[in-house]
GROMACS .gro file of N, CA, C and O in nm:
model
  388
    1MET      N    1   4.912  -0.740  -1.318
    1MET     CA    2   4.782  -0.722  -1.258
    1MET      C    3   4.719  -0.595  -1.318
    1MET      O    4   4.781  -0.489  -1.317
    2PRO      N    5   4.594  -0.603  -1.370
    2PRO     CA    6   4.531  -0.486  -1.430
    2PRO      C    7   4.495  -0.383  -1.323
    2PRO      O    8   4.468  -0.416  -1.209
    3ALA      N    9   4.494  -0.258  -1.364
    3ALA     CA   10   4.456  -0.151  -1.272
    3ALA      C   11   4.307  -0.160  -1.242
    3ALA      O   12   4.227  -0.197  -1.328
    4GLN      N   13   4.271  -0.127  -1.121
    4GLN     CA   14   4.130  -0.128  -1.083
    4GLN      C   15   4.064   0.000  -1.132
    4GLN      O   16   4.122   0.107  -1.128
    5VAL      N   17   3.945  -0.015  -1.178
    5VAL     CA   18   3.868   0.100  -1.223
    5VAL      C   19   3.772   0.137  -1.112
    5VAL      O   20   3.694   0.054  -1.067
    6GLY      N   21   3.780   0.260  -1.068
    6GLY     CA   22   3.693   0.305  -0.959
    6GLY      C   23   3.561   0.360  -1.009
    6GLY      O   24   3.541   0.380  -1.129
    7LEU      N   25   3.474   0.385  -0.917
    7LEU     CA   26   3.342   0.436  -0.948
    7LEU      C   27   3.349   0.572  -1.017
    7LEU      O   28   3.270   0.602  -1.105
    8PHE      N   29   3.445   0.653  -0.980
    8PHE     CA   30   3.452   0.788  -1.033
    8PHE      C   31   3.556   0.804  -1.143
    8PHE      O   32   3.589   0.915  -1.179
    9ASP      N   33   3.609   0.695  -1.196
    9ASP     CA   34   3.701   0.704  -1.308
    9ASP      C   35   3.622   0.733  -1.435
    9ASP      O   36   3.511   0.686  -1.452
   10GLY      N   37   3.680   0.808  -1.523
   10GLY     CA   38   3.613   0.837  -1.649
   10GLY      C   39   3.543   0.971  -1.644
   10GLY      O   40   3.557   1.048  -1.550
   11PRO      N   41   3.465   1.001  -1.747
   11PRO     CA   42   3.399   1.131  -1.754
   11PRO      C   43   3.292   1.145  -1.645
   11PRO      O   44   3.231   1.048  -1.602
   12ALA      N   45   3.272   1.268  -1.604
   12ALA     CA   46   3.171   1.295  -1.502
   12ALA      C   47   3.032   1.271  -1.561
   12ALA      O   48   3.009   1.297  -1.680
   13PRO      N   49   2.940   1.220  -1.481
   13PRO     CA   50   2.805   1.199  -1.532
   13PRO      C   51   2.738   1.332  -1.562
   13PRO      O   52   2.766   1.433  -1.497
   14THR      N   53   2.653   1.332  -1.662
   14THR     CA   54   2.581   1.455  -1.695
   14THR      C   55   2.455   1.463  -1.609
   14THR      O   56   2.393   1.361  -1.578
   15VAL      N   57   2.423   1.581  -1.572
   15VAL     CA   58   2.303   1.605  -1.491
   15VAL      C   59   2.199   1.666  -1.583
   15VAL      O   60   2.226   1.764  -1.651
   16THR      N   61   2.082   1.607  -1.583
   16THR     CA   62   1.976   1.659  -1.668
   16THR      C   63   1.868   1.723  -1.582
   16THR      O   64   1.852   1.690  -1.465
   17ALA      N   65   1.796   1.813  -1.641
   17ALA     CA   66   1.686   1.879  -1.571
   17ALA      C   67   1.574   1.778  -1.549
   17ALA      O   68   1.560   1.682  -1.625
   18PRO      N   69   1.495   1.798  -1.445
   18PRO     CA   70   1.383   1.708  -1.425
   18PRO      C   71   1.288   1.713  -1.543
   18PRO      O   72   1.278   1.817  -1.610
   19PRO      N   73   1.221   1.603  -1.571
   19PRO     CA   74   1.131   1.603  -1.686
   19PRO      C   75   1.018   1.703  -1.667
   19PRO      O   76   0.972   1.726  -1.556
   20ARG      N   77   0.976   1.763  -1.776
   20ARG     CA   78   0.863   1.856  -1.771
   20ARG      C   79   0.735   1.776  -1.756
   20ARG      O   80   0.726   1.664  -1.801
   21ARG      N   81   0.638   1.839  -1.695
   21ARG     CA   82   0.510   1.773  -1.679
   21ARG      C   83   0.438   1.766  -1.813
   21ARG      O   84   0.431   1.864  -1.886
   22ASP      N   85   0.384   1.652  -1.839
   22ASP     CA   86   0.307   1.632  -1.961
   22ASP      C   87   0.170   1.697  -1.941
   22ASP      O   88   0.099   1.663  -1.847
   23PRO      N   89   0.131   1.791  -2.027
   23PRO     CA   90   0.001   1.856  -2.009
   23PRO      C   91  -0.116   1.758  -2.009
   23PRO      O   92  -0.217   1.781  -1.944
   24ALA      N   93  -0.100   1.646  -2.081
   24ALA     CA   94  -0.206   1.545  -2.083
   24ALA      C   95  -0.208   1.461  -1.956
   24ALA      O   96  -0.306   1.393  -1.928
   25ASN      N   97  -0.100   1.466  -1.879
   25ASN     CA   98  -0.089   1.386  -1.757
   25ASN      C   99  -0.014   1.469  -1.651
   25ASN      O  100   0.097   1.436  -1.612
   26PRO      N  101  -0.076   1.578  -1.603
   26PRO     CA  102  -0.004   1.671  -1.516
   26PRO      C  103   0.038   1.614  -1.382
   26PRO      O  104   0.128   1.666  -1.319
   27TYR      N  105  -0.024   1.508  -1.336
   27TYR     CA  106   0.008   1.451  -1.205
   27TYR      C  107   0.103   1.333  -1.215
   27TYR      O  108   0.138   1.274  -1.114
   28GLY      N  109   0.144   1.297  -1.335
   28GLY     CA  110   0.237   1.186  -1.352
   28GLY      C  111   0.177   1.051  -1.315
   28GLY      O  112   0.247   0.964  -1.264
   29LEU      N  113   0.048   1.035  -1.340
   29LEU     CA  114  -0.018   0.909  -1.306
   29LEU      C  115   0.020   0.799  -1.404
   29LEU      O  116   0.043   0.823  -1.522
   30ARG      N  117   0.024   0.677  -1.354
   30ARG     CA  118   0.047   0.561  -1.440
   30ARG      C  119  -0.083   0.531  -1.516
   30ARG      O  120  -0.189   0.582  -1.482
   31TRP      N  121  -0.073   0.447  -1.619
   31TRP     CA  122  -0.189   0.423  -1.705
   31TRP      C  123  -0.309   0.372  -1.626
   31TRP      O  124  -0.422   0.416  -1.649
   32TYR      N  125  -0.288   0.283  -1.532
   32TYR     CA  126  -0.401   0.228  -1.458
   32TYR      C  127  -0.456   0.329  -1.357
   32TYR      O  128  -0.576   0.326  -1.325
   33GLN      N  129  -0.372   0.422  -1.312
   33GLN     CA  130  -0.422   0.530  -1.225
   33GLN      C  131  -0.506   0.628  -1.307
   33GLN      O  132  -0.608   0.676  -1.258
   34ARG      N  133  -0.465   0.654  -1.430
   34ARG     CA  134  -0.545   0.741  -1.517
   34ARG      C  135  -0.680   0.678  -1.546
   34ARG      O  136  -0.783   0.746  -1.546
   35ASP      N  137  -0.682   0.545  -1.571
   35ASP     CA  138  -0.808   0.474  -1.593
   35ASP      C  139  -0.896   0.482  -1.469
   35ASP      O  140  -1.017   0.505  -1.478
   36ALA      N  141  -0.836   0.463  -1.351
   36ALA     CA  142  -0.912   0.469  -1.226
   36ALA      C  143  -0.965   0.610  -1.203
   36ALA      O  144  -1.079   0.629  -1.160
   37LYS      N  145  -0.884   0.711  -1.233
   37LYS     CA  146  -0.927   0.851  -1.216
   37LYS      C  147  -1.045   0.882  -1.307
   37LYS      O  148  -1.141   0.946  -1.265
   38ALA      N  149  -1.040   0.834  -1.430
   38ALA     CA  150  -1.152   0.854  -1.522
   38ALA      C  151  -1.279   0.786  -1.470
   38ALA      O  152  -1.388   0.843  -1.478
   39ALA      N  153  -1.264   0.665  -1.415
   39ALA     CA  154  -1.380   0.594  -1.360
   39ALA      C  155  -1.436   0.667  -1.238
   39ALA      O  156  -1.558   0.676  -1.221
   40ILE      N  157  -1.348   0.719  -1.155
   40ILE     CA  158  -1.393   0.795  -1.037
   40ILE      C  159  -1.467   0.921  -1.081
   40ILE      O  160  -1.574   0.953  -1.029
   41GLU      N  161  -1.410   0.993  -1.178
   41GLU     CA  162  -1.475   1.115  -1.226
   41GLU      C  163  -1.611   1.085  -1.287
   41GLU      O  164  -1.706   1.160  -1.268
   42GLN      N  165  -1.622   0.974  -1.359
   42GLN     CA  166  -1.751   0.934  -1.416
   42GLN      C  167  -1.850   0.903  -1.304
   42GLN      O  168  -1.966   0.944  -1.309
   43SER      N  169  -1.804   0.833  -1.202
   43SER     CA  170  -1.890   0.800  -1.089
   43SER      C  171  -1.938   0.926  -1.016
   43SER      O  172  -2.052   0.934  -0.973
   44LEU      N  173  -1.849   1.025  -1.005
   44LEU     CA  174  -1.885   1.148  -0.934
   44LEU      C  175  -1.985   1.233  -1.011
   44LEU      O  176  -2.046   1.323  -0.953
   45THR      N  177  -2.002   1.207  -1.140
   45THR     CA  178  -2.106   1.279  -1.214
   45THR      C  179  -2.244   1.230  -1.176
   45THR      O  180  -2.341   1.304  -1.185
   46ASP      N  181  -2.253   1.104  -1.131
   46ASP     CA  182  -2.382   1.044  -1.097
   46ASP      C  183  -2.405   1.030  -0.947
   46ASP      O  184  -2.519   1.014  -0.903
   47HIS      N  185  -2.298   1.034  -0.868
   47HIS     CA  186  -2.306   1.008  -0.723
   47HIS      C  187  -2.228   1.114  -0.647
   47HIS      O  188  -2.141   1.181  -0.702
   48ARG      N  189  -2.256   1.123  -0.517
   48ARG     CA  190  -2.187   1.221  -0.433
   48ARG      C  191  -2.050   1.173  -0.386
   48ARG      O  192  -1.968   1.251  -0.340
   49SER      N  193  -2.026   1.044  -0.394
   49SER     CA  194  -1.898   0.991  -0.345
   49SER      C  195  -1.854   0.874  -0.432
   49SER      O  196  -1.931   0.822  -0.512
   50ALA      N  197  -1.728   0.837  -0.414
   50ALA     CA  198  -1.672   0.724  -0.488
   50ALA      C  199  -1.571   0.655  -0.398
   50ALA      O  200  -1.514   0.716  -0.308
   51LEU      N  201  -1.548   0.528  -0.423
   51LEU     CA  202  -1.451   0.451  -0.347
   51LEU      C  203  -1.362   0.377  -0.446
   51LEU      O  204  -1.409   0.307  -0.535
   52ALA      N  205  -1.230   0.395  -0.430
   52ALA     CA  206  -1.133   0.325  -0.514
   52ALA      C  207  -1.064   0.220  -0.428
   52ALA      O  208  -1.017   0.251  -0.318
   53VAL      N  209  -1.056   0.099  -0.477
   53VAL     CA  210  -0.987  -0.008  -0.407
   53VAL      C  211  -0.874  -0.055  -0.496
   53VAL      O  212  -0.896  -0.100  -0.608
   54MET      N  213  -0.751  -0.042  -0.445
   54MET     CA  214  -0.633  -0.080  -0.522
   54MET      C  215  -0.536  -0.152  -0.429
   54MET      O  216  -0.538  -0.132  -0.308
   55ALA      N  217  -0.449  -0.231  -0.487
   55ALA     CA  218  -0.352  -0.308  -0.410
   55ALA      C  219  -0.245  -0.217  -0.349
   55ALA      O  220  -0.226  -0.103  -0.391
   56THR      N  221  -0.175  -0.269  -0.251
   56THR     CA  222  -0.066  -0.197  -0.187
   56THR      C  223   0.041  -0.158  -0.289
   56THR      O  224   0.078  -0.238  -0.373
   57GLY      N  225   0.085  -0.034  -0.282
   57GLY     CA  226   0.193   0.011  -0.369
   57GLY      C  227   0.152   0.053  -0.508
   57GLY      O  228   0.237   0.075  -0.593
   58THR      N  229   0.023   0.066  -0.533
   58THR     CA  230  -0.022   0.102  -0.668
   58THR      C  231  -0.053   0.250  -0.684
   58THR      O  232  -0.098   0.290  -0.790
   59GLY      N  233  -0.029   0.329  -0.581
   59GLY     CA  234  -0.044   0.473  -0.594
   59GLY      C  235  -0.181   0.529  -0.561
   59GLY      O  236  -0.226   0.624  -0.624
   60LYS      N  237  -0.246   0.473  -0.460
   60LYS     CA  238  -0.377   0.524  -0.420
   60LYS      C  239  -0.369   0.668  -0.372
   60LYS      O  240  -0.456   0.749  -0.402
   61THR      N  241  -0.264   0.700  -0.298
   61THR     CA  242  -0.250   0.835  -0.244
   61THR      C  243  -0.236   0.937  -0.355
   61THR      O  244  -0.302   1.041  -0.356
   62ARG      N  245  -0.152   0.909  -0.452
   62ARG     CA  246  -0.132   1.000  -0.565
   62ARG      C  247  -0.261   1.011  -0.647
   62ARG      O  248  -0.297   1.121  -0.692
   63LEU      N  249  -0.330   0.902  -0.666
   63LEU     CA  250  -0.457   0.903  -0.738
   63LEU      C  251  -0.558   0.992  -0.666
   63LEU      O  252  -0.621   1.077  -0.727
   64ALA      N  253  -0.571   0.971  -0.537
   64ALA     CA  254  -0.667   1.051  -0.459
   64ALA      C  255  -0.629   1.199  -0.464
   64ALA      O  256  -0.717   1.286  -0.477
   65ALA      N  257  -0.501   1.230  -0.452
   65ALA     CA  258  -0.457   1.369  -0.457
   65ALA      C  259  -0.491   1.432  -0.592
   65ALA      O  260  -0.533   1.548  -0.598
   66ALA      N  261  -0.475   1.358  -0.699
   66ALA     CA  262  -0.507   1.410  -0.833
   66ALA      C  263  -0.657   1.436  -0.846
   66ALA      O  264  -0.697   1.539  -0.902
   67VAL      N  265  -0.738   1.346  -0.793
   67VAL     CA  266  -0.884   1.365  -0.800
   67VAL      C  267  -0.924   1.487  -0.718
   67VAL      O  268  -1.000   1.572  -0.763
   68ILE      N  269  -0.869   1.499  -0.597
   68ILE     CA  270  -0.900   1.613  -0.510
   68ILE      C  271  -0.855   1.743  -0.576
   68ILE      O  272  -0.928   1.843  -0.574
   69ALA      N  273  -0.737   1.743  -0.635
   69ALA     CA  274  -0.684   1.865  -0.699
   69ALA      C  275  -0.774   1.911  -0.813
   69ALA      O  276  -0.793   2.031  -0.833
   70ASP      N  277  -0.830   1.817  -0.887
   70ASP     CA  278  -0.914   1.854  -1.001
   70ASP      C  279  -1.054   1.895  -0.962
   70ASP      O  280  -1.125   1.957  -1.042
   71HIS      N  281  -1.098   1.862  -0.842
   71HIS     CA  282  -1.237   1.888  -0.803
   71HIS      C  283  -1.253   2.000  -0.701
   71HIS      O  284  -1.366   2.037  -0.670
   72ASN      N  285  -1.143   2.052  -0.649
   72ASN     CA  286  -1.149   2.165  -0.555
   72ASN      C  287  -1.259   2.149  -0.450
   72ASN      O  288  -1.320   2.247  -0.409
   73GLY      N  289  -1.285   2.028  -0.411
   73GLY     CA  290  -1.391   2.005  -0.315
   73GLY      C  291  -1.338   1.951  -0.184
   73GLY      O  292  -1.218   1.948  -0.158
   74ARG      N  293  -1.431   1.909  -0.103
   74ARG     CA  294  -1.393   1.850   0.024
   74ARG      C  295  -1.370   1.701   0.005
   74ARG      O  296  -1.428   1.639  -0.083
   75ALA      N  297  -1.286   1.647   0.091
   75ALA     CA  298  -1.257   1.504   0.085
   75ALA      C  299  -1.247   1.450   0.227
   75ALA      O  300  -1.198   1.519   0.316
   76LEU      N  301  -1.291   1.330   0.246
   76LEU     CA  302  -1.276   1.261   0.373
   76LEU      C  303  -1.166   1.159   0.354
   76LEU      O  304  -1.177   1.069   0.270
   77TRP      N  305  -1.058   1.171   0.431
   77TRP     CA  306  -0.942   1.084   0.418
   77TRP      C  307  -0.931   1.002   0.544
   77TRP      O  308  -0.902   1.056   0.651
   78LEU      N  309  -0.953   0.874   0.535
   78LEU     CA  310  -0.949   0.786   0.651
   78LEU      C  311  -0.827   0.696   0.646
   78LEU      O  312  -0.797   0.638   0.541
   79THR      N  313  -0.756   0.687   0.757
   79THR     CA  314  -0.646   0.592   0.769
   79THR      C  315  -0.651   0.530   0.908
   79THR      O  316  -0.713   0.585   0.999
   80HIS      N  317  -0.585   0.418   0.923
   80HIS     CA  318  -0.585   0.350   1.052
   80HIS      C  319  -0.454   0.369   1.128
   80HIS      O  320  -0.437   0.313   1.235
   81ARG      N  321  -0.363   0.446   1.076
   81ARG     CA  322  -0.234   0.470   1.141
   81ARG      C  323  -0.198   0.617   1.132
   81ARG      O  324  -0.216   0.681   1.028
   82ASP      N  325  -0.141   0.670   1.241
   82ASP     CA  326  -0.099   0.811   1.241
   82ASP      C  327   0.004   0.840   1.134
   82ASP      O  328   0.000   0.944   1.069
   83GLU      N  329   0.099   0.746   1.115
   83GLU     CA  330   0.203   0.773   1.015
   83GLU      C  331   0.145   0.782   0.875
   83GLU      O  332   0.196   0.856   0.790
   84LEU      N  333   0.036   0.712   0.848
   84LEU     CA  334  -0.029   0.721   0.717
   84LEU      C  335  -0.096   0.857   0.698
   84LEU      O  336  -0.103   0.907   0.586
   85VAL      N  337  -0.144   0.914   0.806
   85VAL     CA  338  -0.203   1.048   0.798
   85VAL      C  339  -0.096   1.147   0.753
   85VAL      O  340  -0.118   1.229   0.663
   86HIS      N  341   0.021   1.141   0.816
   86HIS     CA  342   0.129   1.234   0.782
   86HIS      C  343   0.181   1.210   0.640
   86HIS      O  344   0.205   1.305   0.566
   87GLN      N  345   0.198   1.084   0.602
   87GLN     CA  346   0.245   1.053   0.466
   87GLN      C  347   0.144   1.102   0.363
   87GLN      O  348   0.181   1.158   0.260
   88SER      N  349   0.016   1.081   0.391
   88SER     CA  350  -0.088   1.123   0.298
   88SER      C  351  -0.092   1.274   0.285
   88SER      O  352  -0.108   1.328   0.175
   89ALA      N  353  -0.078   1.344   0.398
   89ALA     CA  354  -0.079   1.490   0.395
   89ALA      C  355   0.038   1.543   0.312
   89ALA      O  356   0.021   1.638   0.233
   90GLU      N  357   0.155   1.483   0.328
   90GLU     CA  358   0.271   1.526   0.250
   90GLU      C  359   0.250   1.502   0.101
   90GLU      O  360   0.282   1.586   0.018
   91ALA      N  361   0.196   1.385   0.067
   91ALA     CA  362   0.172   1.352  -0.073
   91ALA      C  363   0.065   1.445  -0.134
   91ALA      O  364   0.080   1.491  -0.246
   92LEU      N  365  -0.039   1.472  -0.057
   92LEU     CA  366  -0.144   1.561  -0.105
   92LEU      C  367  -0.089   1.702  -0.128
   92LEU      O  368  -0.117   1.763  -0.231
   93PHE      N  369  -0.007   1.748  -0.037
   93PHE     CA  370   0.053   1.881  -0.054
   93PHE      C  371   0.147   1.884  -0.174
   93PHE      O  372   0.152   1.984  -0.247
   94ALA      N  373   0.219   1.775  -0.197
   94ALA     CA  374   0.313   1.769  -0.310
   94ALA      C  375   0.238   1.781  -0.443
   94ALA      O  376   0.287   1.840  -0.539
   95VAL      N  377   0.117   1.725  -0.450
   95VAL     CA  378   0.040   1.729  -0.574
   95VAL      C  379  -0.039   1.859  -0.587
   95VAL      O  380  -0.042   1.921  -0.693
   96THR      N  381  -0.101   1.902  -0.478
   96THR     CA  382  -0.192   2.018  -0.486
   96THR      C  383  -0.126   2.150  -0.453
   96THR      O  384  -0.175   2.255  -0.491
   97GLY      N  385  -0.014   2.146  -0.379
   97GLY     CA  386   0.056   2.269  -0.343
   97GLY      C  387   0.003   2.331  -0.223
   97GLY      O  388  -0.061   2.379  -0.160
   0.00000   0.00000   0.00000
């Protein structure tokens, strides 16, 4: 009967430092979030407000945080659940500090 190989048999895994932020993409946005951010910024040059509509799980919170961080302005954040308010606040703080 062959010996069983356990999860921790063999060399220890190497630990790497977290990736550095890309200066061209400081918020770590995905390509479609970067496109949406550019469209929002273009809209804000002509209008006082903008609305982004994206599917569930596509990073609306991170996108909004990146836009807010770059514009140092006021933002109105609407949610229909208390837990979304707390999640959004945490995500916004993670991006803007």
